[in-house]
Amino acid sequence: MKNKNLVSITDFTKEEYLRILELAAEFEENPRQDILNGHVISTLFFEPSTRTRLSFESAINGLGGRVIGFSDSGATSASKGETLHDTIKMVSNYADLIVMRHPLEGSAKLASEVSSVPIVNAGDGANQHPTQTLLDMYSIQKTQGNLENLKIFMVGDLKYGRTVHSLLMAMSEFNTTFYFFSPNELKMPDTYKIHLDNKGLDYFEGKELGEILTEADIIYMTRVQQERFTDPIEYERVKNAYVLRRSMLEGTRERMKVLHPLPRVNEIHPDVDESPHAYYFEQARNGVFVRMAIISAILGLK
Ligand code: CP
């Protein structure tokens, strides 16, 4: 993985996913290692973030590295009209690796084509969020014991939700059966369903969450992505299409976990938080160890 970009989850192989998860477990066991001493990592966030930026920065600081970057592009020369091309050219002079989030699909790929240092995509529009996927896989492996032959329910905004797109691509390497629940307007795009067809994997599409939840190993809830809608009336119509409540989890498998990349809005009622099935806060914590693993693997330090 040394010097590789992580723009799309498919930039890594199945063996590389498993190596990242192994490294993450090592970092969880022993998070205080000084291996980034002398390294500078840049975090460029052109779009808001809490977990991704802070867990990357926590990972870098924990390993003894230095962070430069911004969380508000309005305070940078982008606000004077500097192009992404030029910003990345400049920052790659100042850092050993760049972590970037940007609202435009394809922006991370463009950055990887002009940067002299590796680019890690921290989310590009509705396209991909590969580091989230690796932490989701780590969370799935930790709670289910393995990644093979699982039933994963994806619920909510499957059209604009970049986390479900990346997760589907990665978990399609592990004989997963997918169940999609979304409003008509927010269905999983055909390109991902064609990918599953080509892999010979089963998937089911539905509208009503009900008794079928008893089949699930993982329920992956997602937020309806208000910022991707051009029509606010359409957002209002679908924003509360799915609200998971604790009572709906009765009869589900003992080991079943509810995941969510967060932030949540209304789609998981707070009464789920105390359920043994709730795992979304631990999932976010796992992000620190997984991001330690990603950075150290790409920099060739592990
Ligand atoms: N999961 C995730 O990407 O969260 P943030 O938007 O807070 O980074």
Short mmCIF file of C-alpha atoms and ligand atoms in Angstrom, two decimals:
data_model
loop_
_atom_site.label_atom_id
_atom_site.label_comp_id
_atom_site.label_asym_id
_atom_site.label_seq_id
_atom_site.Cartn_x
_atom_site.Cartn_y
_atom_site.Cartn_z
CA MET A 1 0.00 0.00 0.00
CA LYS A 2 3.09 2.23 0.26
CA ASN A 3 2.55 5.52 -1.62
CA LYS A 4 -0.88 4.42 -2.88
CA ASN A 5 -3.72 6.90 -3.16
CA LEU A 6 -6.98 5.96 -1.45
CA VAL A 7 -9.46 7.75 -3.70
CA SER A 8 -11.93 4.90 -4.18
CA ILE A 9 -12.37 1.89 -1.94
CA THR A 10 -11.50 -0.23 -5.00
CA ASP A 11 -7.98 1.23 -4.99
CA PHE A 12 -7.28 -1.40 -2.31
CA THR A 13 -7.55 -5.16 -2.80
CA LYS A 14 -9.36 -7.57 -0.50
CA GLU A 15 -5.99 -8.56 0.98
CA GLU A 16 -5.21 -4.88 1.60
CA TYR A 17 -8.58 -4.33 3.36
CA LEU A 18 -7.77 -7.23 5.65
CA ARG A 19 -4.25 -5.91 6.31
CA ILE A 20 -5.70 -2.50 7.31
CA LEU A 21 -8.12 -4.20 9.70
CA GLU A 22 -5.26 -6.23 11.20
CA LEU A 23 -3.18 -3.06 11.68
CA ALA A 24 -6.16 -1.25 13.19
CA ALA A 25 -6.50 -4.01 15.78
CA GLU A 26 -2.78 -3.60 16.60
CA PHE A 27 -3.28 0.16 17.06
CA GLU A 28 -6.34 -0.39 19.22
CA GLU A 29 -4.23 -2.65 21.42
CA ASN A 30 -1.31 -0.20 21.48
CA PRO A 31 -2.36 3.29 20.30
CA ARG A 32 0.64 5.20 21.63
CA GLN A 33 3.38 4.66 19.05
CA ASP A 34 5.67 7.44 17.88
CA ILE A 35 5.95 6.26 14.27
CA LEU A 36 4.79 9.53 12.64
CA ASN A 37 7.48 11.59 14.37
CA GLY A 38 8.93 13.95 11.74
CA HIS A 39 5.95 13.56 9.36
CA VAL A 40 3.51 16.30 8.36
CA ILE A 41 -0.02 15.36 7.26
CA SER A 42 -2.38 17.87 5.71
CA THR A 43 -6.14 17.76 6.34
CA LEU A 44 -8.03 19.85 3.76
CA PHE A 45 -11.75 20.01 4.50
CA PHE A 46 -13.72 21.96 1.89
CA GLU A 47 -16.94 20.54 3.40
CA PRO A 48 -18.04 20.26 7.07
CA SER A 49 -16.94 17.30 9.19
CA THR A 50 -16.73 16.34 12.84
CA ARG A 51 -15.71 12.68 12.99
CA THR A 52 -13.57 12.27 9.91
CA ARG A 53 -11.39 15.32 10.41
CA LEU A 54 -11.04 14.99 14.17
CA SER A 55 -10.40 11.24 14.11
CA PHE A 56 -7.72 11.72 11.45
CA GLU A 57 -6.15 14.49 13.51
CA SER A 58 -6.41 12.43 16.69
CA ALA A 59 -4.77 9.49 14.88
CA ILE A 60 -1.93 11.69 13.57
CA ASN A 61 -1.32 13.35 16.93
CA GLY A 62 -1.47 10.01 18.71
CA LEU A 63 1.29 8.67 16.48
CA GLY A 64 3.52 11.72 17.00
CA GLY A 65 2.91 13.44 13.64
CA ARG A 66 2.10 17.06 12.86
CA VAL A 67 -1.10 18.32 11.20
CA ILE A 68 -1.51 21.31 8.90
CA GLY A 69 -4.71 22.19 7.10
CA PHE A 70 -8.09 23.84 7.31
CA SER A 71 -11.70 23.09 8.12
CA ASP A 72 -13.08 26.22 6.48
CA SER A 73 -12.00 26.78 2.89
CA GLY A 74 -13.53 30.28 3.13
CA ALA A 75 -10.39 31.27 5.03
CA THR A 76 -8.07 30.05 2.25
CA SER A 77 -7.10 31.31 -1.20
CA ALA A 78 -9.89 29.16 -2.67
CA SER A 79 -12.11 32.11 -1.68
CA LYS A 80 -9.97 34.32 -3.97
CA GLY A 81 -10.55 31.95 -6.87
CA GLU A 82 -7.59 29.57 -6.56
CA THR A 83 -8.39 26.27 -8.27
CA LEU A 84 -8.32 22.90 -6.54
CA HIS A 85 -5.53 21.94 -8.94
CA ASP A 86 -3.31 24.78 -7.71
CA THR A 87 -4.19 24.32 -4.03
CA ILE A 88 -3.21 20.64 -4.17
CA LYS A 89 0.01 21.43 -6.09
CA MET A 90 0.96 23.84 -3.30
CA VAL A 91 -0.01 21.70 -0.32
CA SER A 92 1.83 18.69 -1.70
CA ASN A 93 5.00 20.79 -1.24
CA TYR A 94 4.24 21.11 2.47
CA ALA A 95 3.06 17.64 3.57
CA ASP A 96 3.86 13.93 3.28
CA LEU A 97 0.22 12.96 2.73
CA ILE A 98 -3.02 14.86 2.08
CA VAL A 99 -6.42 13.96 3.51
CA MET A 100 -9.12 15.81 1.60
CA ARG A 101 -12.91 16.22 1.73
CA HIS A 102 -14.62 18.13 -1.04
CA PRO A 103 -18.27 18.51 -2.14
CA LEU A 104 -17.56 17.64 -5.79
CA GLU A 105 -17.60 14.05 -7.04
CA GLY A 106 -14.29 13.29 -8.70
CA SER A 107 -12.38 15.97 -6.79
CA ALA A 108 -10.23 13.41 -4.95
CA LYS A 109 -9.30 11.77 -8.24
CA LEU A 110 -8.32 15.13 -9.69
CA ALA A 111 -6.23 15.84 -6.59
CA SER A 112 -4.47 12.48 -6.92
CA GLU A 113 -3.53 13.33 -10.50
CA VAL A 114 -1.76 16.58 -9.58
CA SER A 115 -0.36 15.78 -6.13
CA SER A 116 3.23 14.65 -5.58
CA VAL A 117 2.19 12.96 -2.31
CA PRO A 118 -0.57 10.36 -1.66
CA ILE A 119 -4.18 11.55 -1.46
CA VAL A 120 -6.67 10.02 0.94
CA ASN A 121 -10.29 10.76 0.03
CA ALA A 122 -12.26 11.79 3.13
CA GLY A 123 -15.47 12.08 1.06
CA ASP A 124 -16.08 13.51 -2.41
CA GLY A 125 -19.68 14.59 -2.87
CA ALA A 126 -22.09 11.67 -3.17
CA ASN A 127 -19.38 9.45 -4.63
CA GLN A 128 -17.13 7.65 -2.12
CA HIS A 129 -15.94 7.71 1.50
CA PRO A 130 -13.37 4.90 1.59
CA THR A 131 -11.88 5.51 5.05
CA GLN A 132 -15.39 5.38 6.52
CA THR A 133 -15.83 2.03 4.80
CA LEU A 134 -12.67 0.62 6.34
CA LEU A 135 -13.85 1.65 9.80
CA ASP A 136 -17.28 0.19 9.04
CA MET A 137 -15.62 -3.09 8.03
CA TYR A 138 -13.54 -3.04 11.21
CA SER A 139 -16.73 -2.52 13.22
CA ILE A 140 -18.49 -5.34 11.37
CA GLN A 141 -15.57 -7.72 11.85
CA LYS A 142 -15.30 -6.88 15.56
CA THR A 143 -18.99 -7.41 16.24
CA GLN A 144 -19.76 -10.33 13.91
CA GLY A 145 -16.45 -12.20 14.25
CA ASN A 146 -15.86 -12.22 10.49
CA LEU A 147 -16.84 -10.45 7.25
CA GLU A 148 -18.07 -13.39 5.17
CA ASN A 149 -21.67 -14.33 4.26
CA LEU A 150 -23.41 -11.55 6.17
CA LYS A 151 -26.79 -9.93 5.57
CA ILE A 152 -26.42 -6.16 5.51
CA PHE A 153 -29.48 -3.91 5.51
CA MET A 154 -28.87 -0.41 4.11
CA VAL A 155 -31.57 2.09 5.03
CA GLY A 156 -32.29 5.70 4.06
CA ASP A 157 -30.55 7.79 1.44
CA LEU A 158 -28.94 5.21 -0.82
CA LYS A 159 -28.70 7.62 -3.75
CA TYR A 160 -26.56 10.37 -2.26
CA GLY A 161 -25.07 8.44 0.68
CA ARG A 162 -21.41 8.00 -0.25
CA THR A 163 -20.77 5.70 2.71
CA VAL A 164 -23.18 3.03 1.43
CA HIS A 165 -21.65 3.18 -2.05
CA SER A 166 -18.14 2.49 -0.74
CA LEU A 167 -19.36 -0.12 1.75
CA LEU A 168 -21.27 -2.03 -0.93
CA MET A 169 -18.21 -2.17 -3.18
CA ALA A 170 -15.94 -3.44 -0.41
CA MET A 171 -18.37 -5.92 1.14
CA SER A 172 -19.18 -7.36 -2.28
CA GLU A 173 -15.79 -9.12 -1.88
CA PHE A 174 -17.18 -11.08 1.09
CA ASN A 175 -20.29 -12.81 -0.32
CA THR A 176 -22.63 -10.32 1.35
CA THR A 177 -26.39 -10.32 0.76
CA PHE A 178 -27.73 -6.75 0.64
CA TYR A 179 -31.18 -5.43 1.53
CA PHE A 180 -31.95 -1.88 0.40
CA PHE A 181 -34.67 0.27 2.01
CA SER A 182 -35.16 3.78 0.69
CA PRO A 183 -37.79 6.17 -0.60
CA ASN A 184 -38.30 5.85 -4.38
CA GLU A 185 -36.39 9.10 -4.95
CA LEU A 186 -33.32 7.84 -3.06
CA LYS A 187 -32.80 4.31 -4.36
CA MET A 188 -29.42 2.67 -4.71
CA PRO A 189 -28.08 3.77 -8.13
CA ASP A 190 -28.17 1.15 -10.90
CA THR A 191 -24.40 1.16 -11.31
CA TYR A 192 -24.03 -0.47 -7.86
CA LYS A 193 -26.79 -3.00 -8.52
CA ILE A 194 -25.15 -3.95 -11.82
CA HIS A 195 -21.90 -4.47 -9.90
CA LEU A 196 -23.71 -6.93 -7.58
CA ASP A 197 -25.31 -8.68 -10.58
CA ASN A 198 -21.87 -9.08 -12.16
CA LYS A 199 -20.53 -10.57 -8.92
CA GLY A 200 -23.51 -12.97 -8.72
CA LEU A 201 -24.61 -11.54 -5.35
CA ASP A 202 -28.21 -11.35 -4.15
CA TYR A 203 -29.86 -8.10 -3.21
CA PHE A 204 -33.41 -7.18 -2.28
CA GLU A 205 -35.15 -3.81 -2.43
CA GLY A 206 -38.01 -2.87 -0.14
CA LYS A 207 -39.87 0.03 1.40
CA GLU A 208 -41.20 -1.23 4.74
CA LEU A 209 -38.91 -2.09 7.62
CA GLY A 210 -40.75 -4.70 9.63
CA GLU A 211 -40.37 -8.35 10.54
CA ILE A 212 -37.69 -8.66 7.88
CA LEU A 213 -35.31 -6.92 10.32
CA THR A 214 -35.02 -10.24 12.19
CA GLU A 215 -32.91 -11.48 9.23
CA ALA A 216 -30.26 -8.76 9.57
CA ASP A 217 -26.69 -9.12 10.80
CA ILE A 218 -26.08 -5.40 10.33
CA ILE A 219 -28.59 -2.55 9.96
CA TYR A 220 -26.72 0.36 8.38
CA MET A 221 -28.81 3.51 8.84
CA THR A 222 -28.05 6.68 6.86
CA ARG A 223 -29.07 10.31 7.02
CA VAL A 224 -31.02 11.88 4.16
CA GLN A 225 -28.35 14.20 2.73
CA GLN A 226 -30.07 17.58 2.75
CA GLU A 227 -27.01 19.29 1.24
CA ARG A 228 -27.27 17.21 -1.98
CA PHE A 229 -30.88 18.23 -2.77
CA THR A 230 -31.58 21.03 -5.23
CA ASP A 231 -35.31 21.05 -4.39
CA PRO A 232 -36.02 21.74 -0.66
CA ILE A 233 -39.62 20.50 -1.04
CA GLU A 234 -38.36 17.12 -2.16
CA TYR A 235 -36.07 16.97 0.90
CA GLU A 236 -39.00 17.79 3.21
CA ARG A 237 -41.04 14.98 1.65
CA VAL A 238 -38.45 12.25 2.28
CA LYS A 239 -36.44 13.44 5.29
CA ASN A 240 -38.33 11.33 7.86
CA ALA A 241 -39.02 8.32 5.67
CA TYR A 242 -37.26 5.96 8.11
CA VAL A 243 -37.02 6.34 11.87
CA LEU A 244 -35.57 3.32 13.69
CA ARG A 245 -37.00 2.82 17.20
CA ARG A 246 -35.97 0.37 19.90
CA SER A 247 -39.29 -1.48 19.72
CA MET A 248 -38.54 -2.35 16.08
CA LEU A 249 -35.45 -4.30 17.16
CA GLU A 250 -37.38 -6.90 19.18
CA GLY A 251 -36.70 -10.39 17.84
CA THR A 252 -33.57 -9.39 15.92
CA ARG A 253 -30.44 -11.54 16.10
CA GLU A 254 -28.57 -11.26 19.37
CA ARG A 255 -25.34 -10.20 17.62
CA MET A 256 -27.07 -7.81 15.21
CA LYS A 257 -25.65 -4.28 15.35
CA VAL A 258 -27.05 -0.97 14.21
CA LEU A 259 -24.39 1.11 12.47
CA HIS A 260 -24.58 4.69 11.22
CA PRO A 261 -21.71 6.81 9.84
CA LEU A 262 -23.19 9.77 11.74
CA PRO A 263 -24.23 12.54 12.06
CA ARG A 264 -27.79 11.34 12.60
CA VAL A 265 -30.75 13.65 12.35
CA ASN A 266 -34.04 11.77 13.04
CA GLU A 267 -33.38 8.37 11.54
CA ILE A 268 -32.33 6.65 14.79
CA HIS A 269 -34.56 7.49 17.74
CA PRO A 270 -32.52 8.17 20.92
CA ASP A 271 -34.29 5.24 22.60
CA VAL A 272 -32.08 2.93 20.48
CA ASP A 273 -28.93 4.34 22.08
CA GLU A 274 -29.21 2.17 25.21
CA SER A 275 -30.05 -0.96 23.26
CA PRO A 276 -27.35 -3.69 23.10
CA HIS A 277 -27.75 -3.46 19.31
CA ALA A 278 -26.59 0.18 19.12
CA TYR A 279 -22.97 0.37 17.96
CA TYR A 280 -22.68 3.74 16.18
CA PHE A 281 -20.72 5.57 18.87
CA GLU A 282 -18.20 2.70 19.19
CA GLN A 283 -18.07 2.62 15.38
CA ALA A 284 -16.95 6.27 15.35
CA ARG A 285 -14.29 5.50 17.99
CA ASN A 286 -12.95 2.69 15.81
CA GLY A 287 -12.23 5.37 13.20
CA VAL A 288 -9.15 6.56 15.08
CA PHE A 289 -7.43 3.13 14.96
CA VAL A 290 -8.42 2.50 11.35
CA ARG A 291 -7.09 5.92 10.28
CA MET A 292 -3.84 5.22 12.14
CA ALA A 293 -3.61 2.02 10.09
CA ILE A 294 -4.36 3.75 6.76
CA ILE A 295 -1.80 6.52 7.26
CA SER A 296 0.98 4.26 8.49
CA ALA A 297 0.40 1.75 5.66
CA ILE A 298 0.42 4.42 2.94
CA LEU A 299 3.53 6.04 4.37
CA GLY A 300 5.21 2.62 4.45
CA LEU A 301 5.72 2.73 8.21
CA LYS A 302 3.93 -0.60 8.90
N1 CP B 1 -19.03 9.86 9.16
C1 CP B 1 -18.63 11.09 8.76
O1 CP B 1 -18.12 11.27 7.63
O2 CP B 1 -18.85 12.07 9.67
P1 CP B 1 -18.39 13.57 9.53
O3 CP B 1 -19.16 14.17 8.37
O4 CP B 1 -18.67 14.24 10.83
O5 CP B 1 -16.91 13.56 9.18
#
